[in-house]
Short mmCIF file of C-alpha atoms in Angstrom, two decimals:
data_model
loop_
_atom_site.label_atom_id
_atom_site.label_comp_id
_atom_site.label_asym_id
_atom_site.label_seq_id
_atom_site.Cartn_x
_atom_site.Cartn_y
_atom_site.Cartn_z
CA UNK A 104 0.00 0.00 0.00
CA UNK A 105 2.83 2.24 -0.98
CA UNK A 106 2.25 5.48 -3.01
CA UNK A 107 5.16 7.61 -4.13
CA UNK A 108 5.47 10.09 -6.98
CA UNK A 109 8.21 12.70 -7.79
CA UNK A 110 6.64 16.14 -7.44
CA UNK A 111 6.25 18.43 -10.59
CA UNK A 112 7.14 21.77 -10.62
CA UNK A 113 4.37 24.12 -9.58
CA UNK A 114 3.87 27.00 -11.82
CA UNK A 115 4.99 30.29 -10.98
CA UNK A 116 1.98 31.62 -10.83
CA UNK A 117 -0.03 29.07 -8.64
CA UNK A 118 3.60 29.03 -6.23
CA UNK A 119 2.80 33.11 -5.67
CA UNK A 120 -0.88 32.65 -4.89
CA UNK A 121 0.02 29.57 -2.52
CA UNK A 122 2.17 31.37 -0.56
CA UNK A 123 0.10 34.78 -0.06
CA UNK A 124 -2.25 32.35 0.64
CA UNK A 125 0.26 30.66 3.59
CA UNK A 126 1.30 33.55 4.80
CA UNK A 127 -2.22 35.34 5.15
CA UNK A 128 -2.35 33.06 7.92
CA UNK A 129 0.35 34.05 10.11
CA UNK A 130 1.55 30.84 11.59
CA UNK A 131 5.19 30.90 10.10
CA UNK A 132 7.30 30.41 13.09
CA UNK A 133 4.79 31.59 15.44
CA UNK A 134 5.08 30.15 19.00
CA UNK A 135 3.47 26.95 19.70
CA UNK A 136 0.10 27.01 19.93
CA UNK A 137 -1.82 24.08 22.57
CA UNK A 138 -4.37 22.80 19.60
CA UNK A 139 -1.37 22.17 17.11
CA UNK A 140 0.16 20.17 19.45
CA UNK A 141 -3.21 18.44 20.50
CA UNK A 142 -3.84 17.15 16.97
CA UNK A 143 -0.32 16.17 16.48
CA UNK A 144 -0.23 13.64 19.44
CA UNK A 145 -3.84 12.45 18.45
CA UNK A 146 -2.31 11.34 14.54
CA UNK A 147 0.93 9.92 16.69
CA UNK A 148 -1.57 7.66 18.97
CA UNK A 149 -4.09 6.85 15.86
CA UNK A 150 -0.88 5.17 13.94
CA UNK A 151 0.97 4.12 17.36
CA UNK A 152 3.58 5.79 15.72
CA UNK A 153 7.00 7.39 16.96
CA UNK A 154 6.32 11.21 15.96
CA UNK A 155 4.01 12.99 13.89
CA UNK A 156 4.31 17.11 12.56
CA UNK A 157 1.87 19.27 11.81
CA UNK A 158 4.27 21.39 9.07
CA UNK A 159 3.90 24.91 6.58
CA UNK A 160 5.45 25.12 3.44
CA UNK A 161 7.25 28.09 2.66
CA UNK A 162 9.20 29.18 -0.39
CA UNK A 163 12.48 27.59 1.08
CA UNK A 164 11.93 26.29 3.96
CA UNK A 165 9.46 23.84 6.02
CA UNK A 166 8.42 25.05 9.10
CA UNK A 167 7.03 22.72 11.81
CA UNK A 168 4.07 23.80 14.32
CA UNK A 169 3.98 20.80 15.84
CA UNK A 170 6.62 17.97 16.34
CA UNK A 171 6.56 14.73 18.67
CA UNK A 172 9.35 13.33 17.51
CA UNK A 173 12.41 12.78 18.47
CA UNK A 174 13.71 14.51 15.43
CA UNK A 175 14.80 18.00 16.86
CA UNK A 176 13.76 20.34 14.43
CA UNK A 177 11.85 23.38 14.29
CA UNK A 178 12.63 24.38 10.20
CA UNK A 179 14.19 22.82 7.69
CA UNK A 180 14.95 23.47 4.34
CA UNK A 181 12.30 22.49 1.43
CA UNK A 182 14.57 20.45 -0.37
CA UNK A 183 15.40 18.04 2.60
CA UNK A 184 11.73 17.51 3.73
CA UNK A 185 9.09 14.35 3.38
CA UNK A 186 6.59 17.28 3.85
CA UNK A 187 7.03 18.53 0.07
CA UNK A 188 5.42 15.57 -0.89
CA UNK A 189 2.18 16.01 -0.15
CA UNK A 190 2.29 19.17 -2.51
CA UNK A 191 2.05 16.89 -5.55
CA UNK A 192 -1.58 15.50 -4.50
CA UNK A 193 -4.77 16.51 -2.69
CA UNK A 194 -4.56 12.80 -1.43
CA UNK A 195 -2.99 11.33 1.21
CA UNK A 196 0.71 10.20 0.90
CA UNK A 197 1.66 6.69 2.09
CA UNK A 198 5.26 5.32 2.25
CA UNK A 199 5.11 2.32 4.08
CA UNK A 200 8.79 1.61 3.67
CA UNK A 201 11.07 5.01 2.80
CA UNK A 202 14.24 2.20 1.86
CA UNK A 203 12.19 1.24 -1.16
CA UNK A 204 11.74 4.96 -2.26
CA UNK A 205 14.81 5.79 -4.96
CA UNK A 206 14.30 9.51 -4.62
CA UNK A 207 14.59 9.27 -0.58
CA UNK A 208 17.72 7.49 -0.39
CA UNK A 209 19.87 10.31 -0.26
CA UNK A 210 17.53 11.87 2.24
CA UNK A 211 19.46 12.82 5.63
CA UNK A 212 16.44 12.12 8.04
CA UNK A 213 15.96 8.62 5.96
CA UNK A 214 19.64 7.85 6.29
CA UNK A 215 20.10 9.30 9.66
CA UNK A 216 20.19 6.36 12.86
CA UNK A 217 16.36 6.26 13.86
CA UNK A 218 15.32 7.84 10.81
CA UNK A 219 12.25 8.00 9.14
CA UNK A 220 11.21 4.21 7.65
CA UNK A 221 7.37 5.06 7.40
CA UNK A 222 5.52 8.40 6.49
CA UNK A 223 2.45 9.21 5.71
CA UNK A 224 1.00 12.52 5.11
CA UNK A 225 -2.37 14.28 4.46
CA UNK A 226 -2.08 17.74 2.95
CA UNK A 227 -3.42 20.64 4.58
CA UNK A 228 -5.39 22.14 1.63
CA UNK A 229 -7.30 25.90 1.70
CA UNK A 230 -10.83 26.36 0.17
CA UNK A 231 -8.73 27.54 -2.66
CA UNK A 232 -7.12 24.45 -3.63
CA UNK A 233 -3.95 25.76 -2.17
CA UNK A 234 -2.13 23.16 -0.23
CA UNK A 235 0.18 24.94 2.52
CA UNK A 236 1.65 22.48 4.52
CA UNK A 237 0.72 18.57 5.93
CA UNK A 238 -0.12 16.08 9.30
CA UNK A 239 2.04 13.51 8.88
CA UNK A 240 3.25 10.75 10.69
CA UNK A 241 6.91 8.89 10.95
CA UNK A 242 8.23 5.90 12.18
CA UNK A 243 11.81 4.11 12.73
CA UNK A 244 10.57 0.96 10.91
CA UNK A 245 8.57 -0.21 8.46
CA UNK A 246 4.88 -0.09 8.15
CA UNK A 247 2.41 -2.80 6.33
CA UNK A 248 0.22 -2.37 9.38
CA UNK A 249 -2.32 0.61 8.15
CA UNK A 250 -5.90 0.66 7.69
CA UNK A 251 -8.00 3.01 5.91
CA UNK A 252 -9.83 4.11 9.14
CA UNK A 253 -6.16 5.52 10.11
CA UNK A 254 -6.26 6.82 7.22
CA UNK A 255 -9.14 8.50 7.63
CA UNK A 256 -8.04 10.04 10.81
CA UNK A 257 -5.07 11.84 9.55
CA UNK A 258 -7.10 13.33 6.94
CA UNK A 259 -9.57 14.78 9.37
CA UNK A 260 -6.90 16.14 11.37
CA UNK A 261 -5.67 17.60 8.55
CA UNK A 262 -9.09 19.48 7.82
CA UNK A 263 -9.36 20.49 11.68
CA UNK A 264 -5.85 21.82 11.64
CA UNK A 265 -7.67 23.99 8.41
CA UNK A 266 -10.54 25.28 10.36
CA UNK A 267 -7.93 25.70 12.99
CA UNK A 268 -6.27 28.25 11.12
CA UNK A 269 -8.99 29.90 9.71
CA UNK A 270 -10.56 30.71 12.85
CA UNK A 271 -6.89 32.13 13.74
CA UNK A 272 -7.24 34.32 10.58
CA UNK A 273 -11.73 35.47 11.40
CA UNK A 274 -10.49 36.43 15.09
CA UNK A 275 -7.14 38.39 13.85
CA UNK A 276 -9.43 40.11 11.49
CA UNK A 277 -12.26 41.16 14.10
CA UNK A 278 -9.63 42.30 16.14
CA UNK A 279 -7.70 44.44 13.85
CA UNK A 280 -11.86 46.10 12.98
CA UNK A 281 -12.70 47.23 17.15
CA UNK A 282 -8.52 48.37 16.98
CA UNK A 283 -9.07 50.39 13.87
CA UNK A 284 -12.64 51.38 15.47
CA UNK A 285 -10.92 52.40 18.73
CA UNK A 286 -7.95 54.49 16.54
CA UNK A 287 -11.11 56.06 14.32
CA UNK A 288 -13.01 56.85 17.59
CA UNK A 289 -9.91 59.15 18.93
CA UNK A 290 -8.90 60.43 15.87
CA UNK A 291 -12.71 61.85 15.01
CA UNK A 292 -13.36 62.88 18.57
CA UNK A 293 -9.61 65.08 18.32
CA UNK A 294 -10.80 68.11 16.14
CA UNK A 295 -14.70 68.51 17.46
CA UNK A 296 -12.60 68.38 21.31
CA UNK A 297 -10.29 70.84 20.31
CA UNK A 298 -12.73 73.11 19.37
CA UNK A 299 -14.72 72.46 22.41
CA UNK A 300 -11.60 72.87 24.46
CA UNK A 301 -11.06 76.53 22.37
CA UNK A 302 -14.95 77.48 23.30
CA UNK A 303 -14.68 77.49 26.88
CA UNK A 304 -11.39 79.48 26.75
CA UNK A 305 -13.67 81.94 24.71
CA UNK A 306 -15.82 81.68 27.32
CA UNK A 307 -13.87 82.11 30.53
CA UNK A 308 -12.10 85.38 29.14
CA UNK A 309 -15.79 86.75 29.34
CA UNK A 310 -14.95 88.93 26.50
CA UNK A 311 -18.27 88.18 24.08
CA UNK A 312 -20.86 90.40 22.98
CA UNK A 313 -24.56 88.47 23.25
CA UNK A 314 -24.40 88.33 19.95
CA UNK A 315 -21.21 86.11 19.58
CA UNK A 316 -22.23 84.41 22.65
CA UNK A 317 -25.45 82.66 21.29
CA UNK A 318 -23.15 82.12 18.21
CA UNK A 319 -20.69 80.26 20.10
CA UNK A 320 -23.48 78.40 21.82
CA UNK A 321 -24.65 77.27 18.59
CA UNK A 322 -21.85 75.99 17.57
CA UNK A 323 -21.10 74.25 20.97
CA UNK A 324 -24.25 72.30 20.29
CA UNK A 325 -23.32 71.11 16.82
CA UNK A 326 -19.96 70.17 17.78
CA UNK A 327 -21.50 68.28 20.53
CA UNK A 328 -23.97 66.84 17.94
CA UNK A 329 -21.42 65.85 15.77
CA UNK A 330 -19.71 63.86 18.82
CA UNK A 331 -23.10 62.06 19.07
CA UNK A 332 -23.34 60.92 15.97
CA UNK A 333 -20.02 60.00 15.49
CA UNK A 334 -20.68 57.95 18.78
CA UNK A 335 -23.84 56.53 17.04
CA UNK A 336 -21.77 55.38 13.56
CA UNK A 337 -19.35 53.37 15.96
CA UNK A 338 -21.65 51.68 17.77
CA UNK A 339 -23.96 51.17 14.24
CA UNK A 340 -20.85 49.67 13.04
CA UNK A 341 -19.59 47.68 15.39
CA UNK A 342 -23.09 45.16 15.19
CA UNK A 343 -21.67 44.50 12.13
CA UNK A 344 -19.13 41.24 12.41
CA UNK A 345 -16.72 42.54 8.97
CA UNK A 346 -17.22 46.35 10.06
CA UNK A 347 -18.84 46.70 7.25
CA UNK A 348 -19.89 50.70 6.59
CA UNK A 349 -23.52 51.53 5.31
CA UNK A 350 -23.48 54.53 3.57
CA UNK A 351 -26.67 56.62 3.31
CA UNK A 352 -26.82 58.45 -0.21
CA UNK A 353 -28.16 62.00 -0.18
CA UNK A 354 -28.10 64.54 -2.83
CA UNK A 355 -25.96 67.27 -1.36
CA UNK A 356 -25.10 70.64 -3.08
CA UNK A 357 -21.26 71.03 -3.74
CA UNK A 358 -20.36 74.10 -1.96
CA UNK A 359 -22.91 72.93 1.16
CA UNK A 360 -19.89 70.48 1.76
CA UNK A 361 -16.90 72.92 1.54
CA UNK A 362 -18.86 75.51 3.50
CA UNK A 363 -19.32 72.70 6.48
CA UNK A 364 -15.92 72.08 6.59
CA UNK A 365 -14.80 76.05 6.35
CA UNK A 366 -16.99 76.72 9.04
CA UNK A 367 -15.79 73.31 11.38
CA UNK A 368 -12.25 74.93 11.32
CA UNK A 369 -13.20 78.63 11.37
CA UNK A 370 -11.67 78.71 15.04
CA UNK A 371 -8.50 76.51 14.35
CA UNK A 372 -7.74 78.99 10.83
CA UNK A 373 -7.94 82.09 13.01
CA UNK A 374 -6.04 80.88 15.78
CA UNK A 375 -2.87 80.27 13.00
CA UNK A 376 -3.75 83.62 11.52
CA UNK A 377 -4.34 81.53 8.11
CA UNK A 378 -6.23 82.64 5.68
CA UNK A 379 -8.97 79.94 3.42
CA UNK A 380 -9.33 80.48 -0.22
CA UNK A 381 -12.58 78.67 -2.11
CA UNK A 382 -13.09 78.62 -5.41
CA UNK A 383 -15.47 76.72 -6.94
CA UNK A 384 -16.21 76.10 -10.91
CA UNK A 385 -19.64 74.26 -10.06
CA UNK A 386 -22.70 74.99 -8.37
CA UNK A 387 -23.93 71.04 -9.03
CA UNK A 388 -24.91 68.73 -6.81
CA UNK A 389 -23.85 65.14 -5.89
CA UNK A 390 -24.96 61.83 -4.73
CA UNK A 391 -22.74 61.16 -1.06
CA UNK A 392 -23.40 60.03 2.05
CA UNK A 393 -22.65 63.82 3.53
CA UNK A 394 -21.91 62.67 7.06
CA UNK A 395 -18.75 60.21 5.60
CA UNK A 396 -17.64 63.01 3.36
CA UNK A 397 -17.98 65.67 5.82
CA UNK A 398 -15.07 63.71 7.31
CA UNK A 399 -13.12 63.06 4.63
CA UNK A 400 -12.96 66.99 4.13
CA UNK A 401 -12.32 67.22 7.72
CA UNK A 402 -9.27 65.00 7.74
CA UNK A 403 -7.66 67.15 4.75
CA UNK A 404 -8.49 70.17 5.75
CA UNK A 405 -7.27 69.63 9.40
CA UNK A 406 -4.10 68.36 7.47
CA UNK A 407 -3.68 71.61 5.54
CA UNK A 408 -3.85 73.70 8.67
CA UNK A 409 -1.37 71.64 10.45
CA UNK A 410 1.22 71.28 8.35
CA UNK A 411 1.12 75.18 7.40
CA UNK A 412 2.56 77.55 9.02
CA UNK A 413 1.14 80.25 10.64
CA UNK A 414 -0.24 83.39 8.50
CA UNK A 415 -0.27 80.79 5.29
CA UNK A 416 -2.66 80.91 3.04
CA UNK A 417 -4.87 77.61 2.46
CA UNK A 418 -7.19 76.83 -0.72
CA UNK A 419 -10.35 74.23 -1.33
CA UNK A 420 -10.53 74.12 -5.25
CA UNK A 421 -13.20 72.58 -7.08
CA UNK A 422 -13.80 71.89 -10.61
CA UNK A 423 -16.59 69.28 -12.52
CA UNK A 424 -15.88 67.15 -15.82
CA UNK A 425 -18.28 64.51 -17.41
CA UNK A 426 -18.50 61.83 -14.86
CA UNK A 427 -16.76 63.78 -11.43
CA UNK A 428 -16.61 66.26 -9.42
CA UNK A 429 -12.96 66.87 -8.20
CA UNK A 430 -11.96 68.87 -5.10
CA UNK A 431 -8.43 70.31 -4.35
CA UNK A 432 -7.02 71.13 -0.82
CA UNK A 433 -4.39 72.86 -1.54
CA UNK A 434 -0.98 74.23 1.06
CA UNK A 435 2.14 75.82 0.95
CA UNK A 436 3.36 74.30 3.63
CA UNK A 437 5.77 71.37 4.79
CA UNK A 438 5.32 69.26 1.08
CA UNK A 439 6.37 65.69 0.88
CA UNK A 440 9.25 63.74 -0.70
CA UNK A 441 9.06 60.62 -2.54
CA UNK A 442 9.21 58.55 0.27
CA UNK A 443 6.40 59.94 1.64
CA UNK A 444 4.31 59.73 -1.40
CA UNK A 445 4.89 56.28 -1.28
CA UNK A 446 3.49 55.58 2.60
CA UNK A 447 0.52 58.23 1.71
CA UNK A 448 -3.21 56.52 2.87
CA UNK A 449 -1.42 53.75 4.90
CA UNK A 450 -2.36 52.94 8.23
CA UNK A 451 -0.16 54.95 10.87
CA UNK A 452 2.17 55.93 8.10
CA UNK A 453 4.83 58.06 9.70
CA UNK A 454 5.84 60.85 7.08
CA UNK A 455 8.65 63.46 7.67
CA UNK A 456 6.67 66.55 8.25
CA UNK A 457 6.16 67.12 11.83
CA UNK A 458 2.76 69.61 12.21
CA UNK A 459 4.28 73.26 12.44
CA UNK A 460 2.75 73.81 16.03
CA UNK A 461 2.91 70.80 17.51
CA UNK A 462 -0.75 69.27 16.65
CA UNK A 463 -0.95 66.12 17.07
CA UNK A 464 -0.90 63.72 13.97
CA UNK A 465 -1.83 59.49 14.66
CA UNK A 466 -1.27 58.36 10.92
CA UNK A 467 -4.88 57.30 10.31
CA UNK A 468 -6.23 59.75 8.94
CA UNK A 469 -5.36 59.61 5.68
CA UNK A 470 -6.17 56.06 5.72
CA UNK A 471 -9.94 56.58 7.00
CA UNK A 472 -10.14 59.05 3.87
CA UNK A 473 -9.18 56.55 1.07
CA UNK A 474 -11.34 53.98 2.71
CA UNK A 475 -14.58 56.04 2.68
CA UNK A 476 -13.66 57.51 -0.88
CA UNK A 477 -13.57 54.12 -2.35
CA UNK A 478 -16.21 53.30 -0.56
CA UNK A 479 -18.26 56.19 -2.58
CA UNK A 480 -16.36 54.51 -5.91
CA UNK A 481 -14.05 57.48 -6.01
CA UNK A 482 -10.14 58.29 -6.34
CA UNK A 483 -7.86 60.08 -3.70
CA UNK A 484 -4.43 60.70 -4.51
CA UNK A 485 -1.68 63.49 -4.07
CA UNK A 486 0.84 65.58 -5.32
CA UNK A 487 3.99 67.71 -4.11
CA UNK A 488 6.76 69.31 -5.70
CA UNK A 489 9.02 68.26 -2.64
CA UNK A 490 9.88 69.44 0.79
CA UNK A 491 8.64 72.99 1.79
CA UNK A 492 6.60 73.54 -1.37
CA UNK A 493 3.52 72.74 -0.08
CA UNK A 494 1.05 70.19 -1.14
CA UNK A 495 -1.92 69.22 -3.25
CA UNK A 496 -4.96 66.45 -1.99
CA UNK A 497 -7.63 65.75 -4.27
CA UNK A 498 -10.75 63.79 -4.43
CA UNK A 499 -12.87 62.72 -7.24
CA UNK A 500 -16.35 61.41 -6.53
CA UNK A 501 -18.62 60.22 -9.40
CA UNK A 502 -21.46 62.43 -9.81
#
């Protein structure tokens, strides 16, 4: 009951997806883990066998998540390693007797005193068809001795050690969503507490006419609104396993947007004596979801007026053509190199501009920004001519 073939070469561009695939799972050499090991000594007591691995094939090397065998390894390389051959087949492979095996006998761990006389694996294969690694069992003799039932076993194991992982991967993934709801939650609640912070300074100096006073009350209570509902979007959110986002489509006048976000950072603009320029080539309107967008203006804006300096002069362009409206926030401040181009709407991306008073910056924004632009089926992208010579933003959303 012997089954040996020589593997074919995988093509280049099934190798690539295979090993995104692998490594989408995080388990190369990650700690031991107390399942792993659990389903390796169940396969070594199903064959009453002297070790068993649970292994992950990488481009090179093998890497084992689970050994009981008196083999001491941890990684080997590709080449030397029984493993590889359950890439060739979806089915389980059986060498009852490794001796009889031409291609083995060069084999180290074959040739080695207490080697390996009997292997059999089953392949560890993704709902894509990509097979990653094995559970296999070894002996230091030969084996006529298996059933099918044991068989059976070490392909179930095989499948568990699957689900195994793919849990790994669903609970990773659900905890990277509250983290990136937690980092969203600070970095939206930063401007609106600023402002509230700059209020009750206003307020203490008991400096205002009634006039300015009922103004600053009003916009104490939309600031505070805008908390609320930014409260309410988290929480909507988070019922949803994938943080999914539901946008709520509106038609929304053009310069209704920009004005919002003029008026949000009226405070912050006057406080770095900088001046906002809007020009605007459409009075159209578009399809958004106005609360998303409203942030997405927030973010850029807030980033203009950081990284200028004080007395610059900031500008929100827009301008229509066929199919999209396109807005420009435009500085001369701070600029970017090429290397920050390149990290640009990455998560926590640290570029080398540091904001010109000292405002704090958490490297999400930006990211936040692209996601809910895509999310409308639009484009974000940016352009500098290099340090110190300011920057450009822009957004294009389909009208």
């Amino acid at each position: 009951m012997s089954k040996f073939k020589k593997l074919s070469t995988a093509t280049t561009r099934y190798e690539s997806l295979r090993l995104n695939k692998l490594r989408r799972y995080d388990v190369i050499d990650s700690p031991p883990e107390l399942l792993f090991d659990l389903i390796a000594e169940i396969a070594k007591t199903a064959f009453k066998a002297a070790g068993s691995f649970i292994s992950f094939i990488d481009d090179t090397q093998v890497y084992f998540k689970a050994n009981t065998s008196l083999i001491p390894v941890s990684v080997m390389k590709k080449k030397d390693s029984l493993c590889t051959l359950a890439l060739q087949s979806d089915e389980i492979t059986l060498i009852e007797d490794t001796k009889t095996c031409i291609a083995l006998k060069n084999n180290a761990y074959v040739k080695m005193d207490h080697g390996i006389r009997f292997y059999a694996a089953a392949p560890i294969t993704t709902m894509e068809g990509f097979i990653i690694g094995a559970v296999s069992v070894m002996d230091n003799k030969a084996r006529h001795d298996i059933d099918k039932d044991q068989l059976s076993v070490l392909k179930w194991l095989a499948r568990i050690t699957l689900e195994k992982l793919e849990s790994r991967l669903i609970n990773r993934i659900s905890v990277r969503a509250y983290d990136d709801r937690l980092h969203r939650l600070a970095h939206d609640m930063k401007n609106p507490a600023t402002s509230l912070i700059a209020y009750g300074q206003l307020l203490d100096k008991g400096l205002l006419s009634k006039e300015k006073l009922a103004s600053l009350g009003n916009k104490i209570e939309q600031t505070g609104r805008n908390i609320e509902q930014t409260m309410n979007n988290l929480l909507n959110e988070a019922k949803n396993e994938n943080a999914a986002i539901d946008l709520k489509f509106e038609t929304v006048k053009v310069m209704d947007l920009i004005n919002t976000a003029a008026a949000t950072f009226d405070f912050t603009l006057k406080q770095k004596q900088q001046t906002l320029k809007i020009t605007c080539h459409t009075e159209g309107y578009i399809q958004v979801d106005q609360e998303r967008i409203n942030d997405v203006f927030n973010n850029l804006l807030s980033n203009a007026i950081k990284y200028s300096h004080e007395g610059a002069s900031i500008e929100i362009i827009c301008s229509a053509t066929a199919g999209n409206i396109i807005f420009e926030f435009k500085d001369n401040g701070l600029g970017l190199n090429k290397e920050d181009i390149t990290k640009l709407f990455t998560k926590f991306a640290k570029l080398s501009s540091v904001p010109t008073a000292k405002e704090r910056s958490h490297g999400i924004g930006l990211y936040i920004v692209k996601t809910l632009v895509q999310l409308h089926g639009g484009k974000v992208w940016a352009k500098s001519a290099g340090k110190n010579l300011g920057s450009s933003f822009f957004i294009s959303l389909p009208k």
